[in-house]
XYZ file of C-alpha atoms in Angstrom:
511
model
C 100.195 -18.038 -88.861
C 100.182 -20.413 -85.949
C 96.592 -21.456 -85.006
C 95.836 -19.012 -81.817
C 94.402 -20.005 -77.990
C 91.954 -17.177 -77.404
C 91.129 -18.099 -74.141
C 94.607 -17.458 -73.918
C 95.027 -14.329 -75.953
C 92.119 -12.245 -74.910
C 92.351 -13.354 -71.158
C 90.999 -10.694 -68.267
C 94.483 -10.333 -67.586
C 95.497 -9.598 -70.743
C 92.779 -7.021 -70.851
C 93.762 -5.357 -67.516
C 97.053 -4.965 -67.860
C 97.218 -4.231 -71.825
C 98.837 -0.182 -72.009
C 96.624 1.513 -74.430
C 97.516 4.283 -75.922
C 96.854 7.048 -74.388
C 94.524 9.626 -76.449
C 92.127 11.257 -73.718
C 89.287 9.716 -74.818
C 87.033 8.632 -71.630
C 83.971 7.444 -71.708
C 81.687 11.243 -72.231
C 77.935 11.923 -73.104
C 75.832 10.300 -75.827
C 74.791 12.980 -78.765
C 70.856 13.572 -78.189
C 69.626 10.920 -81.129
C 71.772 8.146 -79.341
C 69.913 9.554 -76.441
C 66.377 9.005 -77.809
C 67.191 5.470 -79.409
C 68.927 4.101 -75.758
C 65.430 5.527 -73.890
C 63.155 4.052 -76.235
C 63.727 0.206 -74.687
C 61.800 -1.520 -72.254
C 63.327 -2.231 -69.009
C 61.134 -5.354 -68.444
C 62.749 -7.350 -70.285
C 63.180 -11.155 -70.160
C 65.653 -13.763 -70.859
C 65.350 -16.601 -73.511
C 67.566 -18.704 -71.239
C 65.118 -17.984 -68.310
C 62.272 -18.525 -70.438
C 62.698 -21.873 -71.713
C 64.211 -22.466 -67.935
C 60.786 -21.905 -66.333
C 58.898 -23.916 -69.269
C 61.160 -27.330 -68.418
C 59.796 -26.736 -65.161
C 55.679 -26.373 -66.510
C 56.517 -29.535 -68.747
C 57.492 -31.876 -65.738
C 54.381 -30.720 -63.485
C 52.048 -31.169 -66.893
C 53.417 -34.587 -67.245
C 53.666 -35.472 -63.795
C 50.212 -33.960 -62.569
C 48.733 -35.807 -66.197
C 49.833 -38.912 -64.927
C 48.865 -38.820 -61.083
C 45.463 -37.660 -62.991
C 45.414 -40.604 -64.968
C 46.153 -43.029 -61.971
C 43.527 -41.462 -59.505
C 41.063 -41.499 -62.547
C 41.265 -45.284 -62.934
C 42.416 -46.201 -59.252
C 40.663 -43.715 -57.194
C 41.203 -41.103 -55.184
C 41.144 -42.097 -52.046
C 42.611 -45.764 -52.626
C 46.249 -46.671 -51.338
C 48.262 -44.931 -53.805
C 50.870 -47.389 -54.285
C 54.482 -46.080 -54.266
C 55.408 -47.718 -57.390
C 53.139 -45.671 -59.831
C 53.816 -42.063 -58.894
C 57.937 -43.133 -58.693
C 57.441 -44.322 -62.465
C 55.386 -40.962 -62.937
C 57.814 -38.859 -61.969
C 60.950 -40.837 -63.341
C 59.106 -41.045 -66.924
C 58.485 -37.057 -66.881
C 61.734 -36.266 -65.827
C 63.341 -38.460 -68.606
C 60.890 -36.922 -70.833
C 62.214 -32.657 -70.221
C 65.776 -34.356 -70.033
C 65.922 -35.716 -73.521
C 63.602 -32.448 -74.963
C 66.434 -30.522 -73.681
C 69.021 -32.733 -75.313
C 67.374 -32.727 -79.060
C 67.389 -29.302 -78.811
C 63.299 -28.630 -78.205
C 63.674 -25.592 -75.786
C 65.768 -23.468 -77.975
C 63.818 -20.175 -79.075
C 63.860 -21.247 -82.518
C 62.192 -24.531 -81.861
C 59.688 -23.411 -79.373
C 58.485 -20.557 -81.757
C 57.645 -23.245 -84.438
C 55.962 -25.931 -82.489
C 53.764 -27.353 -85.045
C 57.041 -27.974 -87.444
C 58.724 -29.446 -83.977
C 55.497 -31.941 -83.968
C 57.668 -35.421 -84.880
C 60.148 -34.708 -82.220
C 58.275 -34.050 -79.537
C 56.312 -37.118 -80.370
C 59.374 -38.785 -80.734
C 60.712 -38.039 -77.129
C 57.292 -38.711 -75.735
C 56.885 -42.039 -77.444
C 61.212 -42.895 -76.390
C 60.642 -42.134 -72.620
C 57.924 -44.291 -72.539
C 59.635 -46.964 -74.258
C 62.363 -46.344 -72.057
C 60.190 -47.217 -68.960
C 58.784 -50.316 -70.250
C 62.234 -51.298 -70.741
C 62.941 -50.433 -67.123
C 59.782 -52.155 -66.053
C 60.780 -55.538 -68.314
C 64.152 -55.676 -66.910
C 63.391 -55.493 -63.060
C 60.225 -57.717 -63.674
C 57.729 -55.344 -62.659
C 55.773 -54.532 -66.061
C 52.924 -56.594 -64.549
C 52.017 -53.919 -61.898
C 51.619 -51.466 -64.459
C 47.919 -50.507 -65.940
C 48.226 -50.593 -69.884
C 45.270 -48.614 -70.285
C 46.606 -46.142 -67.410
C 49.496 -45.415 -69.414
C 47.941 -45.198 -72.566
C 45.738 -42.593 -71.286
C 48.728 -41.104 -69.955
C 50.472 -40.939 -73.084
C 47.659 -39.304 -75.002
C 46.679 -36.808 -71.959
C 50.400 -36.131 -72.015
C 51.168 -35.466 -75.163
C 48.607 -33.001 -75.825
C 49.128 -31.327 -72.978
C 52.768 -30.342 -73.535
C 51.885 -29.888 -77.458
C 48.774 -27.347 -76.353
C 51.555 -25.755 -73.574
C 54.303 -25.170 -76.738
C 51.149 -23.949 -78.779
C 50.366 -21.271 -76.161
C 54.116 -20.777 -75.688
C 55.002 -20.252 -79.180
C 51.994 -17.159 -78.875
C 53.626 -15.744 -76.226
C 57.044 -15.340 -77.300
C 56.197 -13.822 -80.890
C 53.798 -11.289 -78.995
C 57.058 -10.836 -76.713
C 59.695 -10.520 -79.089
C 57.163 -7.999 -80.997
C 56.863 -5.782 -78.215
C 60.809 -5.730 -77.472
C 60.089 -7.862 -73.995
C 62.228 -11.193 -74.569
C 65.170 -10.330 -76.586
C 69.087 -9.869 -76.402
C 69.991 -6.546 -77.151
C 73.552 -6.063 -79.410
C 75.470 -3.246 -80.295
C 78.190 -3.949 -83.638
C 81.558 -2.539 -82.063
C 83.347 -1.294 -85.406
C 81.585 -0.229 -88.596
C 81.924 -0.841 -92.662
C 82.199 -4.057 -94.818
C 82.693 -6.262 -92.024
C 80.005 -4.677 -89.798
C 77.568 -4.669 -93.222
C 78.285 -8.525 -93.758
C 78.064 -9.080 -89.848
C 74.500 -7.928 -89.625
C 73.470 -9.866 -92.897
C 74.286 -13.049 -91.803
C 72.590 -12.394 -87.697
C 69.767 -11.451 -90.073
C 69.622 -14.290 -92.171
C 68.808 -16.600 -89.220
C 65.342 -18.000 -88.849
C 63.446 -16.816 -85.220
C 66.773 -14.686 -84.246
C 66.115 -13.183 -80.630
C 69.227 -10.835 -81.308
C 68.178 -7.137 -81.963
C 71.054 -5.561 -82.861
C 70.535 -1.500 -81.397
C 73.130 0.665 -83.669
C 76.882 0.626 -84.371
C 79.742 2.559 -82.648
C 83.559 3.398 -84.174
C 85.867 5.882 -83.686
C 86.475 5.999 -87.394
C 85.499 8.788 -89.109
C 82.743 9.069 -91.914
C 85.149 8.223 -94.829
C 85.931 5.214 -93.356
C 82.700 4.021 -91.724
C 79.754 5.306 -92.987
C 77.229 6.493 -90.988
C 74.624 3.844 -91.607
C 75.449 -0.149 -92.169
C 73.184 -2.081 -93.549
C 70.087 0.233 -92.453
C 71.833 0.533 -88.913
C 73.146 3.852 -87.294
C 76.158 4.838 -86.505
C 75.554 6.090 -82.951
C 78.920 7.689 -81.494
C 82.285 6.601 -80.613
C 83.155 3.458 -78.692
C 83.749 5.393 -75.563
C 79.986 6.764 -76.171
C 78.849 3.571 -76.099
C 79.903 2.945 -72.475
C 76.524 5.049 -71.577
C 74.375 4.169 -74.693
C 74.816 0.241 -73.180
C 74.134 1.501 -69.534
C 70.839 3.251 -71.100
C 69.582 0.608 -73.361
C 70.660 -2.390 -71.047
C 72.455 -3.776 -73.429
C 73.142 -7.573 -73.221
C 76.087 -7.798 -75.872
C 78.500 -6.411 -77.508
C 79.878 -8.471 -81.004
C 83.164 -6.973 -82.160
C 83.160 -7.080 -85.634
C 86.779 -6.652 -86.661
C 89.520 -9.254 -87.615
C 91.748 -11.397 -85.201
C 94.533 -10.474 -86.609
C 94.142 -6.555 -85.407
C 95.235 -7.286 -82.073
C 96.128 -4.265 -80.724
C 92.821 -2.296 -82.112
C 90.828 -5.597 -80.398
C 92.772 -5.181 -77.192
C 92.083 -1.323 -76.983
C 88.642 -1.815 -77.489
C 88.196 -4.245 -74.527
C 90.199 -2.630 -72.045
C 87.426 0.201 -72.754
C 84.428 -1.901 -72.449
C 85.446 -5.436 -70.476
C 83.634 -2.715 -67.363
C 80.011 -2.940 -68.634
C 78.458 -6.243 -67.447
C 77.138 -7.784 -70.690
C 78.896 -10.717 -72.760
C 81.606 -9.767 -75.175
C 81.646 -11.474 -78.591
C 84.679 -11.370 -81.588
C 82.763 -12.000 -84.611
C 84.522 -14.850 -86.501
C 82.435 -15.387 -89.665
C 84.762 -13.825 -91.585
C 88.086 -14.603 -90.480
C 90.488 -16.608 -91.999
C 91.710 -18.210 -88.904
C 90.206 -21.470 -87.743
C 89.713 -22.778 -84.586
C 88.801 -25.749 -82.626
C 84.714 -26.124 -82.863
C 84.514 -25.788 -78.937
C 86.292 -22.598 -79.575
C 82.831 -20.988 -80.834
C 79.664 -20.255 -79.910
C 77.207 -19.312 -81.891
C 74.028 -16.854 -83.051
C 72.117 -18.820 -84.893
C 74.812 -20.263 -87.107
C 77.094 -17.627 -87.241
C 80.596 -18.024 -84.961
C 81.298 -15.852 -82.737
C 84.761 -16.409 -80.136
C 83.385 -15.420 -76.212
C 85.679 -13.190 -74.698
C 83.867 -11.998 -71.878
C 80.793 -13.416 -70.375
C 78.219 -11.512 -68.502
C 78.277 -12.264 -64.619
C 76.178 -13.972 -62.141
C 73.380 -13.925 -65.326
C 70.343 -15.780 -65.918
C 69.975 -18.780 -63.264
C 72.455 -17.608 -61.424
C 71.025 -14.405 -60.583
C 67.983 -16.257 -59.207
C 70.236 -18.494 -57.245
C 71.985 -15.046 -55.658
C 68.566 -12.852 -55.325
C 66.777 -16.081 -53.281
C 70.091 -16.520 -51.356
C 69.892 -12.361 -50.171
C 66.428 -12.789 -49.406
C 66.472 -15.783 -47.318
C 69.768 -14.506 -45.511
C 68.227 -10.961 -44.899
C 65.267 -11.862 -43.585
C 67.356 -14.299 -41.036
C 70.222 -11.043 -40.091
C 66.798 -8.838 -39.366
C 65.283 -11.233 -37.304
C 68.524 -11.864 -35.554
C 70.063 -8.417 -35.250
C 66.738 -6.391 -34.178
C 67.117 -6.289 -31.055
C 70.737 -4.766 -31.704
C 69.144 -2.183 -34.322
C 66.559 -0.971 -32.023
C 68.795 -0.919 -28.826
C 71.195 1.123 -31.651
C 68.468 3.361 -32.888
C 67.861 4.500 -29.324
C 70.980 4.926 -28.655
C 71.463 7.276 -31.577
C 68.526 9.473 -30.867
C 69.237 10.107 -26.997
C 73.221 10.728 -27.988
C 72.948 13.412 -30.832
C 69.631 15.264 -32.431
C 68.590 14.361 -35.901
C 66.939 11.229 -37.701
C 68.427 8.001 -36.703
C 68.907 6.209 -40.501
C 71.608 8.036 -42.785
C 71.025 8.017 -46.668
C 74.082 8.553 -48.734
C 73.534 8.128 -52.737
C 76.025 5.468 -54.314
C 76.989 3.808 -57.298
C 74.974 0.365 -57.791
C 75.111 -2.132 -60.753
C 76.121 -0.805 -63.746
C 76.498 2.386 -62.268
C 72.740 3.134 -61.292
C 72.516 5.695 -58.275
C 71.215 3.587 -55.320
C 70.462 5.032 -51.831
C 72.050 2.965 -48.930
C 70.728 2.736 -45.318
C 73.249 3.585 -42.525
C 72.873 4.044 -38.908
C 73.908 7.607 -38.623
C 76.989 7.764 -36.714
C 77.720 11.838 -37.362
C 76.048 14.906 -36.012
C 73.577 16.184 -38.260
C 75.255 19.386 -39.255
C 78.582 17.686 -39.754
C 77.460 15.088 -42.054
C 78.942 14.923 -45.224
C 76.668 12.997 -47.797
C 79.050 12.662 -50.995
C 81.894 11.200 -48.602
C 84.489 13.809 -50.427
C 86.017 13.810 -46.655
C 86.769 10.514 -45.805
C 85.922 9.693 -41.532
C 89.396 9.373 -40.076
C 90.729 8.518 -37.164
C 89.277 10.942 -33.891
C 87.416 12.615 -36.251
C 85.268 15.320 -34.651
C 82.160 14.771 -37.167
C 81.527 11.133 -35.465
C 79.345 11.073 -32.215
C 80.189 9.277 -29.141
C 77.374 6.353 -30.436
C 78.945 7.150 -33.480
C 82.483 5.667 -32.612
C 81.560 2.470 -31.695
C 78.925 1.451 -34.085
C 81.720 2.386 -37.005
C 84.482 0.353 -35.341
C 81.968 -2.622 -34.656
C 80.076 -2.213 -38.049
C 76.989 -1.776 -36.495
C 76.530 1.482 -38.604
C 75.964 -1.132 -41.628
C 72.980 -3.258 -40.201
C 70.219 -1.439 -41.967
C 71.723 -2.275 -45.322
C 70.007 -6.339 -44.596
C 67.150 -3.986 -46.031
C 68.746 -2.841 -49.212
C 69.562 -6.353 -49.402
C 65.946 -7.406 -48.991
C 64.622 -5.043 -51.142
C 67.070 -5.444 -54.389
C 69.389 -2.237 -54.309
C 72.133 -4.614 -52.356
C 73.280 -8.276 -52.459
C 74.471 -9.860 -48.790
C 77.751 -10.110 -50.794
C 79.354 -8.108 -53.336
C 81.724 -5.428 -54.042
C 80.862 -2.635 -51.434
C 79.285 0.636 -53.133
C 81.501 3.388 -52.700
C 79.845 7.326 -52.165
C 78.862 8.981 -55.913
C 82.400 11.259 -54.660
C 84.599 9.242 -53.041
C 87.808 10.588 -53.396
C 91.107 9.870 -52.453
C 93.399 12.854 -52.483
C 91.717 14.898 -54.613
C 91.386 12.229 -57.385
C 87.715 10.453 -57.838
C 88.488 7.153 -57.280
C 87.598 5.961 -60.787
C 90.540 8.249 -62.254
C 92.649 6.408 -59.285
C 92.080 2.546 -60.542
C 91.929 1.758 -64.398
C 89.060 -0.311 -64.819
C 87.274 0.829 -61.986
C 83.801 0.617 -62.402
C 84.064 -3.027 -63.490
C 83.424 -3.581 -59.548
C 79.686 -2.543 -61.192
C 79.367 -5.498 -63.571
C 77.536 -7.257 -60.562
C 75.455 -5.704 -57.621
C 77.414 -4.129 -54.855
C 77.049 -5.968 -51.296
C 76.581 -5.421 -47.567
C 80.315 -7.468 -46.947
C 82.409 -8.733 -49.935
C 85.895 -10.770 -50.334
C 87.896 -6.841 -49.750
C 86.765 -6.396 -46.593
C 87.065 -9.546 -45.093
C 90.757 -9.392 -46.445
C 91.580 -6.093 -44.437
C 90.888 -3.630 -46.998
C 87.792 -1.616 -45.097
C 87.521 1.701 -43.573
C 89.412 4.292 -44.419
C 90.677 4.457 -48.253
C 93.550 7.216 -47.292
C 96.281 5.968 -49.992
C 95.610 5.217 -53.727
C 97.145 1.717 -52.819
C 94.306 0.945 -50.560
C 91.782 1.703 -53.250
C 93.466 -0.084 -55.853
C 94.008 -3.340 -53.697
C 90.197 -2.881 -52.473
C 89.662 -3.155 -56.499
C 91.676 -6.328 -57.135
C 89.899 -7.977 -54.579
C 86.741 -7.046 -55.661
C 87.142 -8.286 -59.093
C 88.672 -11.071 -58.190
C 85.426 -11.966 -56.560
C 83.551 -11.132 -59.687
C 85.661 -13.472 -61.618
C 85.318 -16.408 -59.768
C 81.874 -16.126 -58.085
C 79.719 -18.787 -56.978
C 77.534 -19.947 -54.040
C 80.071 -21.533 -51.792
C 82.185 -18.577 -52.278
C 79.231 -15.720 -51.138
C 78.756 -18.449 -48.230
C 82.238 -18.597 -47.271
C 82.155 -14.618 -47.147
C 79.003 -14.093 -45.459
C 80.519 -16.629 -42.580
C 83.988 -14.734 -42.569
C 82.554 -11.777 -41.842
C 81.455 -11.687 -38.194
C 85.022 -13.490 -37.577
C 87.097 -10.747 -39.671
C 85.135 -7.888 -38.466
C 86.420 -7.951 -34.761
C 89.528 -6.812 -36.161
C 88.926 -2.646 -36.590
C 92.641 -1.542 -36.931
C 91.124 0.666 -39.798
C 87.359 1.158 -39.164
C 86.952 4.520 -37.778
């Protein structure tokens, strides 16, 4: 067989638009023991990636703040600090977390055995300091630098960052004891290849992987209950709400390449859940290219879908929402309280509006909305979409909806975490367009809930807003929405959040 592309083969496309066959089978209720096992993990959890993240940062202010020590020690504090010494500080640290990173020193398995990791670290240490002295030799400036500052340095260095890993190395054992730093895994598919699966993730040294049970649709006969001391937990469509439960982080899909179709059903069931998607390949016969890979300790695995806005990026996104909601309250108050008057001499009842919606990974959030209907009219699960001239609307009502004014308290949902500034906008729990919830309208729905919904996102600055009175609109409000997902970054929640005020001023559909 020809050597296959699987970027190629298992594209998001080719997961969208693949027919599977239709059985019935949506996703339905865990059995009570799946129950028990999904409830039993911690919900503050944290990342390796983030973890090893925040200790480059410690290492370069140990190293730095070691070496302004050093210099004040010998020079004084309050002598001129010459410019010089503190540049060749900071350069010399910096160097120092770059090449740790590159040989591999912040990787779980090397921070949990520091004393084994002793040479390298050394090594590095010793290198960026050679490294400087080069520097210093070739621009003719090694005579302005104290020998016996920077061979205090060194040594005040170097056990520092040794004594950090040493603490470090505690911490993460006690943390991946007590189920706090880990990446949760469910086996997609059961039997020998599940069995052999799980030996090898087992076999590797300091693995941060806890694999959480194994789901298939096969019956007993052909996939025994328990694999390799693991239980068999319910059907693949089960595990759409076991993952939800348990936060799952991934899911590794242990059957061969070669069953296409069975690998391409599978997805286009769980490509919705926001975790990263693996195809185990330690058993398959097919080779690819090495960049092709990626891998749990040293067992290959081919990525096929990759959790979104994770890790760094999530930081990036939550310190761009606060930062931009905090500057929209400041800016828009005096709108919200002229509004919130407004409200309360036009119609009795409370001024806010809380309506329950779906949030990431389909968590019930409660949203903030200036109410623009009369109290008694109100309809909470949106089942009757606002139309046009709709009696339920007040007169205040009317022109906060067209103007989006109605959607100002919602820069508090942002601040507060149950809303990003940008996003796919959270529909109502029953949202329904005719008759039809509008996850049995759009295949694939609820993938808009791989990332957290928004208070303006890439549909609505494209026209689709308002009222969702055809299953077209709802299915093009989709597309764009995942399209966003797809291709997210920083420029591209910027160039939204600046769209908006432009786009909103035209209301042909915002009743």
């Amino acid at each position: 067989m020809n050597e296959i592309d699987p970027a190629h083969r298992f594209s998001m496309d080719a997961v969208r638009n693949y027919e599977a066959p239709t059985d019935g089978d949506k996703p339905g209720g865990i059995n009570d023991v799946a129950r028990q096992v999904a409830s039993q993990y911690r919900r503050d959890t944290m990342s390796p990636i983030m973890v090893s993240g925040v200790l480059r940062m410690l290492e370069f202010a140990v190293l730095f703040l070691s070496g302004l020590g050093a210099y004040f020690y010998y020079v004084g504090f309050f002598n001129y600090l010459a410019w010089q010494y503190p540049l060749a500080i900071a350069a010399t640290s910096f160097l120092a977390v770059v090449l740790l990173d590159v040989t591999d020193s912040y990787q779980i398995a090397a921070l949990m055995r520091p004393v084994a990791n002793f040479g390298r670290v050394l090594l590095v240490w010793a290198g960026s300091f050679a490294l400087m002295a080069l520097t210093a030799f070739a621009i003719k400036a090694s005579e302005d630098y104290s020998r016996l500052l920077f061979g205090t340095w060194f040594l005040a260095g170097f056990v520092l960052i040794f004594g950090l890993r040493l603490v470090m190395s505690s911490l993460i054992r006690r943390w991946a004891r007590d189920g706090r730093m880990e990446r949760r895994a469910l086996i997609v598919g059961g039997g020998k290849a599940a069995e052999q699966l799980i030996r090898s993730v087992e076999k590797q040294p300091y693995n941060d992987i806890r694999i959480c049970g194994i789901f298939d649709d096969r019956n007993d006969k052909r996939s025994p209950p328990i694999v390799a001391g693991y239980p068999k937990l319910g059907t693949i469509s089960e595990l759409i709400e076991f993952a939800r439960i348990a936060r799952i982080d991934m899911l590794i899909v242990s059957l061969p390449l070669t069953a296409e179709s069975r690998v391409l059903q599978l997805l286009k069931k769980l490509w919705v859940l926001p975790v990263d998607i693996r195809l185990s390949a330690h058993s398959n016969a097919l080779q690819f290219r090495p960049r092709a890979y990626s891998y749990i300790g040293s067992v290959p695995m081919l990525d096929i879908f990759d959790k979104p806005i994770n890790d760094w990026d999530s930081v990036a996104k939550r310190a761009f929402d606060i930062v931009f909601s905090l500057v929209g309250i400041i800016l828009f108050s005096p709108v919200m309280l002229a509004t919130a008057i407004a409200i309360k001499l036009d119609s009795k009842g409370p001024v806010l509006f809380k309506q329950k919606r779906h949030g990431f990974n389909n968590e019930i959030i409660e949203v903030y909305k200036f109410r623009s209907m009369f109290t008694d009219r109100s309809d909470p699960t949106a089942k009757q979409t606002v139309t046009r001239n709709d009696p339920r609307v007040t007169r205040v009502g009317r022109f906060i909806r067209k103007t989006s004014i109605d959607e100002l308290p919602q820069f508090f949902n942002s601040l507060f975490g149950s809303l990003s500034l940008v996003g796919p906008r959270p529909h109502a729990i029953a949202a329904q367009s005719h008759n039809l919830l509008y996850n049995e309208v759009v295949d694939g729905y609820f993938a808009r809930h791989k990332v957290k919904p928004g208070v303006t996102g890439w549909a609505q600055i494209n026209g689709w807003r308002g009222e969702m009175d055809t299953n077209e609109k709802i299915r093009m409000r989709t597309e764009y929405d995942l399209y966003y997902i797809e291709n997210w970054s920083m420029l591209f929640d910027l160039r939204i959040l600046f769209l908006t005020p432009i786009r909103l001023l035209n209301t042909e559909n915002a009743y």
